[in-house]
Coordinates of C-alpha atoms in Angstrom, one line a residue:
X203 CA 5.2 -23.3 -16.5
X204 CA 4.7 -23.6 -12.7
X205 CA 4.2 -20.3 -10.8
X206 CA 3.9 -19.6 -7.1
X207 CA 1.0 -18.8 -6.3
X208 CA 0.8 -20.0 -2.8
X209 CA 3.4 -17.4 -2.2
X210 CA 1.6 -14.6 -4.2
X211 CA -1.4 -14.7 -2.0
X212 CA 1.0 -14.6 1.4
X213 CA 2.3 -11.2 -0.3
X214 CA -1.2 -9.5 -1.2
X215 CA -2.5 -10.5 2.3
X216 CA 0.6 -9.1 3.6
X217 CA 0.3 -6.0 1.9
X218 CA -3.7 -6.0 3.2
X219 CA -2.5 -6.2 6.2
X220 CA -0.4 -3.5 5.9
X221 CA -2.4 -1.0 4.9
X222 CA -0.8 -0.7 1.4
X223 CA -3.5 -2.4 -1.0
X224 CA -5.3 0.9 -2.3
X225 CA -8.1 -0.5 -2.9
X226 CA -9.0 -2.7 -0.2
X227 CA -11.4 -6.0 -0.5
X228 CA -14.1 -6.4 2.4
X229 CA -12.4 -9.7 4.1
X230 CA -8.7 -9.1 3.5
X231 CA -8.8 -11.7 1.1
X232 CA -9.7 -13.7 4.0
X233 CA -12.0 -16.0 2.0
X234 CA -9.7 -16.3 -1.8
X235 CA -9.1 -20.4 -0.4
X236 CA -12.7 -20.9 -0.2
X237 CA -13.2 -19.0 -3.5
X238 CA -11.1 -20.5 -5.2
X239 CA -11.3 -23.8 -3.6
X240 CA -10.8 -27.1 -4.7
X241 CA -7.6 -26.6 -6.7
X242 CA -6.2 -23.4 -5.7
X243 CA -3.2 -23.0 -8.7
X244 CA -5.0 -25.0 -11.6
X245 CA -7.5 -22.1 -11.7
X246 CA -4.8 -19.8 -11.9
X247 CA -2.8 -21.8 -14.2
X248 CA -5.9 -22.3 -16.3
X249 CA -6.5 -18.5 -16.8
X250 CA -2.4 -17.4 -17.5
X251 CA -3.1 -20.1 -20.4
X252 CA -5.8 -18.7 -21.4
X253 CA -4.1 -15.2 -21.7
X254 CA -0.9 -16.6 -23.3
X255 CA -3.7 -17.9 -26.5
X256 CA -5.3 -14.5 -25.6
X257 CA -8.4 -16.3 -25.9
X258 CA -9.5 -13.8 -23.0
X259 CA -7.8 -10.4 -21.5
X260 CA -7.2 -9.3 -18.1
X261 CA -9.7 -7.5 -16.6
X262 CA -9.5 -3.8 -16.2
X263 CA -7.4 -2.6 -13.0
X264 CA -9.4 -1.4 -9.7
X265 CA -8.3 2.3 -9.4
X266 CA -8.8 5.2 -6.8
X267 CA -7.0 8.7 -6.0
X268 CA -5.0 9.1 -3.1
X269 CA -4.4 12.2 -1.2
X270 CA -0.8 14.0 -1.0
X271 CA 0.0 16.6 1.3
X272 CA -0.5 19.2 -0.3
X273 CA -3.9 18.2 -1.4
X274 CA -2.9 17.1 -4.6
X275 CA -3.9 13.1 -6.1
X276 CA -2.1 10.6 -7.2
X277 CA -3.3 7.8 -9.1
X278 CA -3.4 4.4 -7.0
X279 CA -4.4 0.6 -8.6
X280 CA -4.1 -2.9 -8.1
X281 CA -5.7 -5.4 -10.7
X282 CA -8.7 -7.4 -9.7
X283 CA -7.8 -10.7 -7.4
X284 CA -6.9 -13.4 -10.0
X285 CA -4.8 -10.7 -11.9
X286 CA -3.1 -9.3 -9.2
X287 CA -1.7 -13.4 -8.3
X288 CA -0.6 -14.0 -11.5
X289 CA 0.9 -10.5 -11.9
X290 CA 2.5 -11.1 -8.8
X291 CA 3.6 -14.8 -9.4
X292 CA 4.9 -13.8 -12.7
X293 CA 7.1 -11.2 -10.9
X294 CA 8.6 -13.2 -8.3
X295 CA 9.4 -15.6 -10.7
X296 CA 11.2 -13.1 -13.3
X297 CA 13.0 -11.5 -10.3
X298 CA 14.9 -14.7 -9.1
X299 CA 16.4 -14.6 -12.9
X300 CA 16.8 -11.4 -13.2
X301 CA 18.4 -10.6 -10.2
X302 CA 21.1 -13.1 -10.8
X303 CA 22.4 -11.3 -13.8
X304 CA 26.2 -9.4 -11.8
X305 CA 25.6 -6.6 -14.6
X306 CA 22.6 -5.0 -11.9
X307 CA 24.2 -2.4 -10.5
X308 CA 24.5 -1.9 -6.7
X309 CA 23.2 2.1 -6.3
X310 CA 20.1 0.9 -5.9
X311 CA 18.8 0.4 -2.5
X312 CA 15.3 -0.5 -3.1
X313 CA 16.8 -3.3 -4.9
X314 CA 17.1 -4.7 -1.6
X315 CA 13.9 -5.3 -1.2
X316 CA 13.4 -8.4 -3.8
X317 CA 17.1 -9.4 -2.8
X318 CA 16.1 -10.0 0.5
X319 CA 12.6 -11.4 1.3
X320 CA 13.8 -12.4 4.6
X321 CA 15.0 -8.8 5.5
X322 CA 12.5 -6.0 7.2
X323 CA 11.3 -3.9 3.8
X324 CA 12.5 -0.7 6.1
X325 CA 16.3 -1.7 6.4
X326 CA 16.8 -1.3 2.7
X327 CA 15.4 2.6 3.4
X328 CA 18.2 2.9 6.6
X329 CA 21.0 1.7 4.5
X330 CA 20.0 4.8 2.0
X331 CA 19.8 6.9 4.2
X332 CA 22.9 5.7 6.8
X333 CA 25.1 6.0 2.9
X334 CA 24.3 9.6 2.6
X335 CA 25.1 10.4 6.3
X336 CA 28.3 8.6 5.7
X337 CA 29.0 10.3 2.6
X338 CA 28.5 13.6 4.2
X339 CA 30.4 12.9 7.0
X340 CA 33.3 11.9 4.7
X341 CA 33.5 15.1 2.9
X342 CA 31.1 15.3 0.5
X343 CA 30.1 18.6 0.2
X344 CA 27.2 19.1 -2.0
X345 CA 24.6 16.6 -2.6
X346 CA 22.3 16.8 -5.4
X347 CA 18.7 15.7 -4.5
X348 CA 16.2 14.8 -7.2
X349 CA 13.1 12.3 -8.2
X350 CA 11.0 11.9 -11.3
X351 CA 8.0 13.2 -12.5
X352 CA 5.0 11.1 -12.9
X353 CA 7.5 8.2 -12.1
X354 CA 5.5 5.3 -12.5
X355 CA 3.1 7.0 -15.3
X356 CA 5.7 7.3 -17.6
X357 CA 7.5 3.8 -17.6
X358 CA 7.6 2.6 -21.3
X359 CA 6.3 -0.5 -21.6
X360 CA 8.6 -1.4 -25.2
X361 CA 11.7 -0.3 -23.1
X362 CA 10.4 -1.8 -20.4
X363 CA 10.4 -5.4 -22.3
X364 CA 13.7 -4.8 -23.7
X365 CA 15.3 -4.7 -20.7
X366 CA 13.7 -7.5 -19.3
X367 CA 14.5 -9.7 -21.9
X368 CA 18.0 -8.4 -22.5
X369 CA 18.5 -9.5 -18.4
X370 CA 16.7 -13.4 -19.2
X371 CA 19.8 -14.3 -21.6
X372 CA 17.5 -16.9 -23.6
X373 CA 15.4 -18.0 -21.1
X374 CA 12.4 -19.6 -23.0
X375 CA 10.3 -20.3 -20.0
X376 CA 11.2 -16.5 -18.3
X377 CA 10.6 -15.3 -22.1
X378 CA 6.7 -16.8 -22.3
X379 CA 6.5 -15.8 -18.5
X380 CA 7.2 -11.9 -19.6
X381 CA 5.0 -12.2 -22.5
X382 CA 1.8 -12.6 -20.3
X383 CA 3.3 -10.3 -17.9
X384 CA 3.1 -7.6 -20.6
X385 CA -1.0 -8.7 -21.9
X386 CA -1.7 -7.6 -18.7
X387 CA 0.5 -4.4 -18.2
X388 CA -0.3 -3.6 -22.6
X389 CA -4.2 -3.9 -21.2
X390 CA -3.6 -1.5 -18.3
X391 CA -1.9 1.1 -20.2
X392 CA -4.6 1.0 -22.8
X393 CA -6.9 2.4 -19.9
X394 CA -4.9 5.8 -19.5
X395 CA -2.1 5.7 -22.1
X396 CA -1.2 3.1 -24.6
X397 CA 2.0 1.8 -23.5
X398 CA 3.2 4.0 -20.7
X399 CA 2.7 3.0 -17.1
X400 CA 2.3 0.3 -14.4
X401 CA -0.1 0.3 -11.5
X402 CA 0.8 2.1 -8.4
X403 CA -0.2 -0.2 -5.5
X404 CA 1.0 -3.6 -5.9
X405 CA 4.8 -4.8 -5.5
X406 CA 5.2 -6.4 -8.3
X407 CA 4.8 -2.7 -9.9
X408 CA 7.9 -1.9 -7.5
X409 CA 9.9 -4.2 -8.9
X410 CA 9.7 -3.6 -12.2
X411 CA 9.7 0.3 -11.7
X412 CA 13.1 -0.3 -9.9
X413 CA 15.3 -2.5 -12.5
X414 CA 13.6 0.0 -15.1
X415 CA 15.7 2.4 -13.5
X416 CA 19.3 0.0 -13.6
X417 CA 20.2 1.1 -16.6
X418 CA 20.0 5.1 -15.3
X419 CA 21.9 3.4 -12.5
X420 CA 25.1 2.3 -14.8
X421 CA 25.3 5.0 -16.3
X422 CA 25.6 6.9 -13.4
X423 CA 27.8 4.6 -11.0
X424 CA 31.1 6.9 -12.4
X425 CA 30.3 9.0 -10.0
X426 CA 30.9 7.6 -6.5
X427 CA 28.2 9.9 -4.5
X428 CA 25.5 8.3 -6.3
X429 CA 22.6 6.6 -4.8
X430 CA 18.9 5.7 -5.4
X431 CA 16.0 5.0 -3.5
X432 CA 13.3 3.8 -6.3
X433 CA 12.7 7.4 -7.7
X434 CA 14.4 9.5 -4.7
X435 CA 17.9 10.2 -6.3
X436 CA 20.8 11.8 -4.7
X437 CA 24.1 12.3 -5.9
X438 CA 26.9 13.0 -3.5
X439 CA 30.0 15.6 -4.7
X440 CA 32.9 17.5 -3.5
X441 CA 32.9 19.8 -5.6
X442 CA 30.2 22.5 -7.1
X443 CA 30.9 22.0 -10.6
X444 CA 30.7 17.5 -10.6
X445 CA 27.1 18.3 -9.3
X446 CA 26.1 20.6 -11.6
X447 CA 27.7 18.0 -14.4
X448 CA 26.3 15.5 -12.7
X449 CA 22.6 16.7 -12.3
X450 CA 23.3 17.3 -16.3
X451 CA 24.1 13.9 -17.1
X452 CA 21.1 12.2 -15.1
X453 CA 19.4 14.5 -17.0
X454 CA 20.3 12.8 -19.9
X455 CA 20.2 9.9 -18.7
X456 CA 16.7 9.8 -17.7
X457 CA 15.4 11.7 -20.9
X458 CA 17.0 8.4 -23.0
X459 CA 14.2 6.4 -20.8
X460 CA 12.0 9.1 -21.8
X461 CA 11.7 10.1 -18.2
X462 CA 12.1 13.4 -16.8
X463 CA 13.6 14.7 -13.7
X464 CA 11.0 16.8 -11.3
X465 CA 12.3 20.3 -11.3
X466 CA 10.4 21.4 -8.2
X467 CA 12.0 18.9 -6.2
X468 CA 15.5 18.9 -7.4
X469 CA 18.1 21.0 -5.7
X470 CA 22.4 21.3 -5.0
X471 CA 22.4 21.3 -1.8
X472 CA 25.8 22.5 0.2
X473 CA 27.0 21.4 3.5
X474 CA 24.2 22.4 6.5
X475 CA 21.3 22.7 4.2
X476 CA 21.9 18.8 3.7
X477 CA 21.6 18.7 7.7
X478 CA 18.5 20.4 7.5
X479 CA 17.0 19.0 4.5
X480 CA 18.1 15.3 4.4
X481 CA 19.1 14.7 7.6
X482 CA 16.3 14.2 10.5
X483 CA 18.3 15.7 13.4
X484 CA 15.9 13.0 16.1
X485 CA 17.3 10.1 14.1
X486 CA 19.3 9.6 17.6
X487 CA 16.8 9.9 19.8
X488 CA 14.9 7.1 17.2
X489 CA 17.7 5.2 17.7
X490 CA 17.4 5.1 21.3
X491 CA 13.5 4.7 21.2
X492 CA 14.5 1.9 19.0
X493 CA 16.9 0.3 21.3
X494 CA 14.8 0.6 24.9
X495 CA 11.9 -1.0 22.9
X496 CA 14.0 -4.2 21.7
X497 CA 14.6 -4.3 25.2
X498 CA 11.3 -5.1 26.0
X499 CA 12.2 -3.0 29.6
X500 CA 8.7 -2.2 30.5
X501 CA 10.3 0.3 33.2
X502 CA 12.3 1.9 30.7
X503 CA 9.5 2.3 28.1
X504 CA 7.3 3.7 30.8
X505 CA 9.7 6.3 32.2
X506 CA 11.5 7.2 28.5
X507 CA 10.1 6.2 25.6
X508 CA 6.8 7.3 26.5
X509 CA 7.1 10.9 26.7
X510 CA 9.5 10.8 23.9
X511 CA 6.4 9.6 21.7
X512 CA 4.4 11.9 22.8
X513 CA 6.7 15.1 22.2
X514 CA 7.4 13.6 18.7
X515 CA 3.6 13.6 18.0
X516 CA 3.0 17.1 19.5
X517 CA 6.1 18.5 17.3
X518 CA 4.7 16.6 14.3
X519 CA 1.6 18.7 13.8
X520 CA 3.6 22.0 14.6
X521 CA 5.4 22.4 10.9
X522 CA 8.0 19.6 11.5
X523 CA 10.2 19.4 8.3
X524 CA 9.9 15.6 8.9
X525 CA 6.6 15.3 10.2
X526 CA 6.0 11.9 7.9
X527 CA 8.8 10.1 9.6
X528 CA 8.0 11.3 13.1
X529 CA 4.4 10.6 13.4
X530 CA 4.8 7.4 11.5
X531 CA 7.0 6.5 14.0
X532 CA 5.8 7.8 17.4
X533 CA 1.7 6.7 16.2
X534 CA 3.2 2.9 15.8
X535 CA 5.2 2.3 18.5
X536 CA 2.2 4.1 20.7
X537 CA 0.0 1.6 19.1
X538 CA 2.7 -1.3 20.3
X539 CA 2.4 0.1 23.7
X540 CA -1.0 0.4 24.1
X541 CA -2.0 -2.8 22.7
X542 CA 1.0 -4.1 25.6
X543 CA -1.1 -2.9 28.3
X544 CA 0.9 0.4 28.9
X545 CA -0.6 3.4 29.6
X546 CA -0.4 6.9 28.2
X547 CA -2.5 10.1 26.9
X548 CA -4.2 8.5 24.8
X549 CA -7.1 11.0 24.8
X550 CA -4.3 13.5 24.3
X551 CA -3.7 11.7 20.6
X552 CA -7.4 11.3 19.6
X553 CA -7.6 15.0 20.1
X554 CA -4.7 16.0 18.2
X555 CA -5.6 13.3 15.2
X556 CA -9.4 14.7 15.4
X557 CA -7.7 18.2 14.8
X558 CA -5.4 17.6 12.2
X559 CA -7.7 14.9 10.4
X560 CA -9.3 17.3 7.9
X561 CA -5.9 19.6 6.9
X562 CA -3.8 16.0 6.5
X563 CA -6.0 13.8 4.5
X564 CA -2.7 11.6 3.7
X565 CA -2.3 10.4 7.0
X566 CA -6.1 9.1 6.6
X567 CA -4.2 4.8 6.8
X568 CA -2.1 5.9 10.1
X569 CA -5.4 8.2 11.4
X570 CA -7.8 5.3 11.5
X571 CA -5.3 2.5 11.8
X572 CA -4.6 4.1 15.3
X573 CA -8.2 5.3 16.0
X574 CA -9.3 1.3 15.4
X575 CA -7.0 0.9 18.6
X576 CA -9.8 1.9 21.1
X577 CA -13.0 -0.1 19.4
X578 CA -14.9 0.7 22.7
X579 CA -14.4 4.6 22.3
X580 CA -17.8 5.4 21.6
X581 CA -16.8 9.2 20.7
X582 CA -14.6 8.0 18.3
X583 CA -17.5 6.5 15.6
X584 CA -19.2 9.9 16.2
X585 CA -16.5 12.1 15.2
X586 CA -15.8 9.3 12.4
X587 CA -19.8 9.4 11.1
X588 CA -19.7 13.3 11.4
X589 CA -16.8 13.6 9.0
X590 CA -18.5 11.3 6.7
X591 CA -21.6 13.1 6.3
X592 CA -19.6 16.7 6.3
X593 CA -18.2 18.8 3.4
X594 CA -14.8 18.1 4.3
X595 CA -15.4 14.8 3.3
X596 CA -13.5 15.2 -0.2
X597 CA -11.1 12.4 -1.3
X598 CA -12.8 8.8 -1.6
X599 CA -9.4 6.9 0.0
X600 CA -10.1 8.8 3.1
X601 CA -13.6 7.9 2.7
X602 CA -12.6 4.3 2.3
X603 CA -10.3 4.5 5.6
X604 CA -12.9 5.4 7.5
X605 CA -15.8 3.0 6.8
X606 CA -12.9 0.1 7.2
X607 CA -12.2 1.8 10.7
X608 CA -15.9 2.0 11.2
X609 CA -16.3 -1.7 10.8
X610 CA -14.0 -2.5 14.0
X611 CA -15.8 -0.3 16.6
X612 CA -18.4 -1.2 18.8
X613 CA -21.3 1.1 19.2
X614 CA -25.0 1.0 18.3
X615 CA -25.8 3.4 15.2
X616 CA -29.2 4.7 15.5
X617 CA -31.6 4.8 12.7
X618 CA -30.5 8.2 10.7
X619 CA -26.8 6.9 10.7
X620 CA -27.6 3.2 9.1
X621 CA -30.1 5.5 7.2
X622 CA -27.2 7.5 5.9
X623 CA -25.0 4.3 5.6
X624 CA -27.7 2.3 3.3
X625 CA -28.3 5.4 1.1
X626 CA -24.7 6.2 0.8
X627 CA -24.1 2.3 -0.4
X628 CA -27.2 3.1 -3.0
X629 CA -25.3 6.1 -4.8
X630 CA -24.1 4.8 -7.6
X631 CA -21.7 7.8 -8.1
X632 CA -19.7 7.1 -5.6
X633 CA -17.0 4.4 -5.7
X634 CA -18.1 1.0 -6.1
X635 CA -15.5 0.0 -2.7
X636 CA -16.6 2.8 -0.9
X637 CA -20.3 1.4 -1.4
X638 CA -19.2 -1.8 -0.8
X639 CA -18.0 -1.0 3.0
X640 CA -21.6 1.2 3.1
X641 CA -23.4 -2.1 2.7
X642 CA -21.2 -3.6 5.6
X643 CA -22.2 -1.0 7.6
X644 CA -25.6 -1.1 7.2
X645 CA -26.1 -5.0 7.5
X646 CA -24.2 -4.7 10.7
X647 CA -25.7 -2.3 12.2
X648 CA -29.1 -2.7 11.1
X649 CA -32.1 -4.7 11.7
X650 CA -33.6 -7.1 9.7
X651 CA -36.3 -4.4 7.6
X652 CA -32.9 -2.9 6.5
X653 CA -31.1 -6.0 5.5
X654 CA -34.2 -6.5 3.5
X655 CA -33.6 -3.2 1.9
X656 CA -30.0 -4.1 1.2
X657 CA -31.6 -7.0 -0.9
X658 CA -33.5 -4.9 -2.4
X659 CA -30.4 -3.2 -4.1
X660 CA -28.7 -6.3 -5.5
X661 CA -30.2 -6.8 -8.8
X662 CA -29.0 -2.9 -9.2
X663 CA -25.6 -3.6 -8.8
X664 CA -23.2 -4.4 -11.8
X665 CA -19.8 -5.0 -10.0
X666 CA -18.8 -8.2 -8.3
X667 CA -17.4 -6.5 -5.2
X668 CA -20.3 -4.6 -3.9
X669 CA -22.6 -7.9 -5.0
X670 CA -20.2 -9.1 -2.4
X671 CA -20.6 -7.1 0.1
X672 CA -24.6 -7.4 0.1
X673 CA -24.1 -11.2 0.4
X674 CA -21.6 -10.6 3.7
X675 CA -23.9 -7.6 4.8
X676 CA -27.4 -10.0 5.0
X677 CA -25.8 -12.9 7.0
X678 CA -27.9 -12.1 10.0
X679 CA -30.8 -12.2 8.6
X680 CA -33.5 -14.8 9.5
X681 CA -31.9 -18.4 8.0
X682 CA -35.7 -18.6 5.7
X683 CA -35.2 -14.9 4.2
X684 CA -31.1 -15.3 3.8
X685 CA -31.3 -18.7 2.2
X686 CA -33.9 -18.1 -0.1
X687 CA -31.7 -14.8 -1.1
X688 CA -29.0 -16.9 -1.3
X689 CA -30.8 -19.3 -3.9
X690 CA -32.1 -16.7 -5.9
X691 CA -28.6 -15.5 -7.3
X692 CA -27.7 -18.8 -7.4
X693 CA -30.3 -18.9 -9.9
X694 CA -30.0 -15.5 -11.6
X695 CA -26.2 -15.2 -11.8
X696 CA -24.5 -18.8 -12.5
X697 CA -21.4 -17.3 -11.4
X698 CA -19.2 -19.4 -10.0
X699 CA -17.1 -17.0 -8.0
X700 CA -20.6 -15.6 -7.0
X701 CA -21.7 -19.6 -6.1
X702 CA -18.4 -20.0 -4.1
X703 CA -18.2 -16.8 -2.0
X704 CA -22.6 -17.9 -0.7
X705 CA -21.6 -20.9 0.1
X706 CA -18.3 -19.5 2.4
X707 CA -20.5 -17.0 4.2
X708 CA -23.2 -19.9 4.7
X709 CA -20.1 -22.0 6.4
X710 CA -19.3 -19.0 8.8
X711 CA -19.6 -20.1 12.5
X712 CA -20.2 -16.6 13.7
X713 CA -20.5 -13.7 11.9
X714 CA -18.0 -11.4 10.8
X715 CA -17.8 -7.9 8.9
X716 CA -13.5 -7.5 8.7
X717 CA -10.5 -9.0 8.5
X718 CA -9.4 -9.4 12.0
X719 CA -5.8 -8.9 12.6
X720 CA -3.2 -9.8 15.4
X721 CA -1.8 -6.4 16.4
X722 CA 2.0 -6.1 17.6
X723 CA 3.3 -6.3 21.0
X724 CA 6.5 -5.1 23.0
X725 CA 7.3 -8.8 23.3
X726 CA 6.5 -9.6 19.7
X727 CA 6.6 -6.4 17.1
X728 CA 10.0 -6.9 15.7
X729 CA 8.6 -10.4 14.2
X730 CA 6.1 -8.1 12.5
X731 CA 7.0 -6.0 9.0
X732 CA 6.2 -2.8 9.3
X733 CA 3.0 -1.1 8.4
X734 CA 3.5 0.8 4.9
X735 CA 3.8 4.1 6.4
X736 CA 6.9 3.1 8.0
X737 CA 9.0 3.7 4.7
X738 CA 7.5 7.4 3.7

C-alpha cells in the first residue's frame, strides 16, 4: 500500500503558502526533508502501519478560532505534520477511485477542484457563478439560495464511510486505505463530538465534505436549475411554486444526511433581487482588469487598471454588498503591481487597512499579507506592535497573522517591545502557535541576555512546536552558549524529531526566522494559484 507522499507535502506547502493552513508552522514546513530525512515515505509508511494494527493513534488535531464578519468564530484545524501527509495521501489516493465512478453527479462545481489538479482552484468558482448568470439570463426567474448549518461540524462519519465504500466497488487496497482514513477522522471527532465532523483547514477535509454531499446532489439533479458550490446551494426556477417545492425537497434531502439547511441564509429570490444579491454588477469591469493584466501592457495597467484598484478598495470599506470579492481582488493584483515596480498610493492603502483593521478582523490573512509588501515601512511594525499590546487585540488568528507579518519587516524593536514579545511567548494561556512566533520575535530581535532568557523557558514548555521555535529563536547566539543548548536537549529529550530539527538549524548558512516566498509579478502571476482569499 504505496501512498504519495511526495505529492502530499507539495499540497500542504501550497496551502502554506497560500495563506490557508490555520494554524501555521514557524518555517512553512520549510525544513519536513530535513526532519524527516533519510527516508522521507518509509517513516510515513511505518506510522499508517502502525495505525492500521492501531498499535498507536493519531495525535490530537492543532485547532484555533477564526474570525467571521460579523465577529462571530468558526472553528479551524489541521492535524499535526505526519497526520496531515497521510491524511492527505490517503485522500488523493481515494479520490482518483472515486472520482471515476459515472454515478458522481455533475451539479457539483467544487468537484472540479480534485478533477482538475492542473486547473486554477478559482475557475471551478467562475463556472458556478457564470451557470447561474446564464441561468438567469435564460429565464429563470427565481433562484433559491441556501447553505448549511455547521456544514462541516455535522458530517456523519458512519454515513460518511458508507458512501465511500459504496463508490470503491471492492477495492481491497482503497477499502484498508479508508479504514485508516477514518482512525484518524473517529479520533478527531472524539475531541468535539464522537463521530460527527472533519477538520476545517486542510483539503483533504474539502474533498470529503464535497462527495458527502453527491448523494444530496442526485437527488436533486430533477431539477435542472440546480447547482452547488461545496455548501453554497442554489436552485434555479421559473416558476414560484418549483422553488418553494424545491427548497422543500433539499430540505429533505439534507435532513436524510442529518444535515440541516441555514435558515438565516436561505431565501426565493425573484428576478432583480438575484442582480443585486448574486450578481456582483463590477464582474465586467473585473473582467477587463483581468484582461489588461494578462496583457502584461505596463501602459495600460498604469493609466486603467490602477485607478480601477484603487476605487474598488475605497468602495470596499464603504458597505459594498461584495466587499469580500472586491478587496480580495483589488489588494492582490495591487500586490502584483507593486511587487512589478509600478507605482501607486500605496500610503493611501496602509491608511485605509490601518482604519478598517480592528472592525474587519477576517480580513486579518489579506491585511498583513499586503502590509508584509513594504518590509522597510518602519510605521508599519508600530501600528502592528500597538495593536498587539491593545484591547482590540481579541481573536488569536489575528494575533497569529500579525507576529507572521512581524517576522518579515525590518526595524529594530527596542527593549520594552522584545520585553513584551518574550513575556507574551512566556504566557502559557495563550496559544501555543501564537507563543511560538513570540519566541521568533524575541530571538530576532534581541540580544544575546534575551536569547539566554528564551533558554531559560524551554524546560517549561510541553509542546513540540514552541520547543521549536526556541531552538530557531537562539541560533544567533554565541556558537559556545548555542551548542551546549543544543546538547542539553539532545540529552534531556531523546526525541528524534527534536534531534533532527537541532541538527537542521545547526546546518543553516545564514540565519533565518520565515519562510521566504517568491511573490507574483505582471510577467509571471498567472503561473501562480491564487492566494485563498481569492475564492471567498
Amino acid at each position: 500500500m504505496k501512498l504519495d507522499f511526495d505529492r502530499a507535502l507539495k499540497r500542504i506547502v501550497a496551502e502554506e503558502l497560500r495563506g490557508n493552513n490555520p494554524v501555521p508552522d514557524i518555517l512553512g514546513f520549510l525544513h519536513l526533508r530535513h526532519l524527516f530525512s533519510p527516508d522521507f515515505s518509509s517513516k510515513l509508511e511505518g506510522l499508517l502501519t502502525e495505525y492500521k494494527k492501531e498499535a498507536c493513534m493519531p495525535k490530537s488535531l492543532l485547532k484555533i478560532d477564526v474570525p467571521k464578519a460579523n465577529f462571530t468564530i468558526r472553528p479551524m484545524a489541521r492535524p499535526t505534520t505526519e497526520d496531515w501527509l497521510i491524511y492527505e495521501a490517503s485522500i488523493d489516493y481515494l479520490s482518483k477511485r472515486i472520482l471515476r465512478d459515472k454515478r458522481i453527479c455533475k451539479r457539483s462545481f467544487s468537484i472540479l477542484n480534485f478533477k482538475t489538479p492542473k486547473g486554477k482552484r478559482t475557475d471551478a468558482w467562475l463556472k458556478f457563478d457564470e451557470t447561474s448568470r446564464d441561468f438567469y439570463k435564460r429565464g429563470y426567474k427565481f433562484a433559491v439560495t441556501t447553505d448549511i448549518t455547521g456544514y462541516y461540524e455535522n458530517i456523519n462519519l458512519g454515513e460518511l464511510r458508507k458512501r465511500i465504500i459504496d463508490y470503491l466497488k471492492d477495492d481491497k487496497e482503497g477499502e484498508e486505505i479508508t479504514n485508516v482514513l477514518f482512525i484518524q477522522l473517529r479520533k478527531w471527532s472524539d475531541e468535539r463530538i464522537s463521530e460527527y465532523g472533519l477538520p476545517q483547514g486542510p483539503p483533504a477535509s474539502s474533498f470529503l465534505a464535497d462527495i458527502f454531499l453527491d448523494y444530496v446532489d442526485r437527488r436533486m439533479e430533477k431539477y435542472k436549475g440546480y447547482i452547488r458550490y461545496m455548501d453554497d446551494i442554489r436552485i434555479f426556477c421559473k416558476k414560484k411554486n418549483e422553488a418553494k417545492i424545491a427548497l422543500k425537497d433539499l430540505t429533505i434531502a439534507l435532513r436524510e444526511l442529518k444535515l440541516n439547511i441555514n435558515a438565516k441564509k436561505t431565501d426565493i429570490l425573484v428576478n432583480k433581487e438575484m442582480e443585486e444579491k448574486l450578481f456582483d454588477p463590477h464582474k465586467p469591469l473585473l473582467n477587463i482588469i483581468e484582461m489588461t493584466m494578462k496583457s502584461r501592457n505596463r501602459k495600460l495597467i498604469q493609466g486603467n487598471v490602477i485607478p480601477a484598484l484603487m476605487k474598488l478598495v475605497e468602495n470596499a470599506f464603504l458597505n459594498d454588498a461584495f466587499e469580500n470579492t472586491h478587496l480580495n481582488f483589488a489588494l492582490y493584483r495591487l500586490g502584483i503591481l507593486h511587487n512589478s515596480g509600478l507605482n501607486f498610493d500605496k500610503i493611501e492603502v496602509i491608511k485605509n487597512i490601518q482604519e478598517n483593521f480592528v472592525s474587519k478582523p477576517h480580513h486579518a490573512g489579506l491585511f498583513c499579507d499586503f502590509l508584509a509588501l513594504f518590509p522597510n515601512d518602519k510605521t508599519i511594525p508600530k501600528f502592528l506592535i500597538s495593536f498587539l499590546k491593545s484591547k482590540d487585540n481579541i481573536y488569536e488568528w489575528q494575533e497569529l497573522k500579525v507576529l507572521q507579518s512581524l517576522l518579515r519587516f525590518n526595524f529594530k524593536a527596542n527593549q520594552s517591545e522584545i520585553d513584551f514579545f518574550l513575556g507574551s511567548a512566556q504566557n502559557s494561556n495563550k496559544h501555543f502557535a501564537i507563543r511560538a512566533f513570540y519566541f521568533l520575535l524575541a530571538g530576532k530581535h534581541g540580544s544575546n541576555r534575551d536569547r539566554n532568557l528564551i533558554i531559560d523557558s524551554y524546560d517549561s514548555l510541553f509542546d513540540i512546536h514552541t520547543k521549536m521555535a526556541v531552538i530557531l529563536s537562539v541560533q544567533e547566539l554565541g556558537v559556545p552558549t548555542r551548542n551546549a543548548f543544543y546538547t542539553r536537549i539532545k540529552r534531556s529529550e531523546n526525541n528524534e524529531d527534536i534531534n533532527r530539527f537541532i541538527e537542521y538549524v545547526k546546518s543553516l548558512s545564514r540565519s533565518i526566522y520565515f519562510l521566504t516566498t517568491e511573490r507574483p509579478k505582471i510577467e509571471t502571476y498567472e503561473q501562480f494559484e491564487k492566494p485563498f482569499y481569492e475564492s471567498i
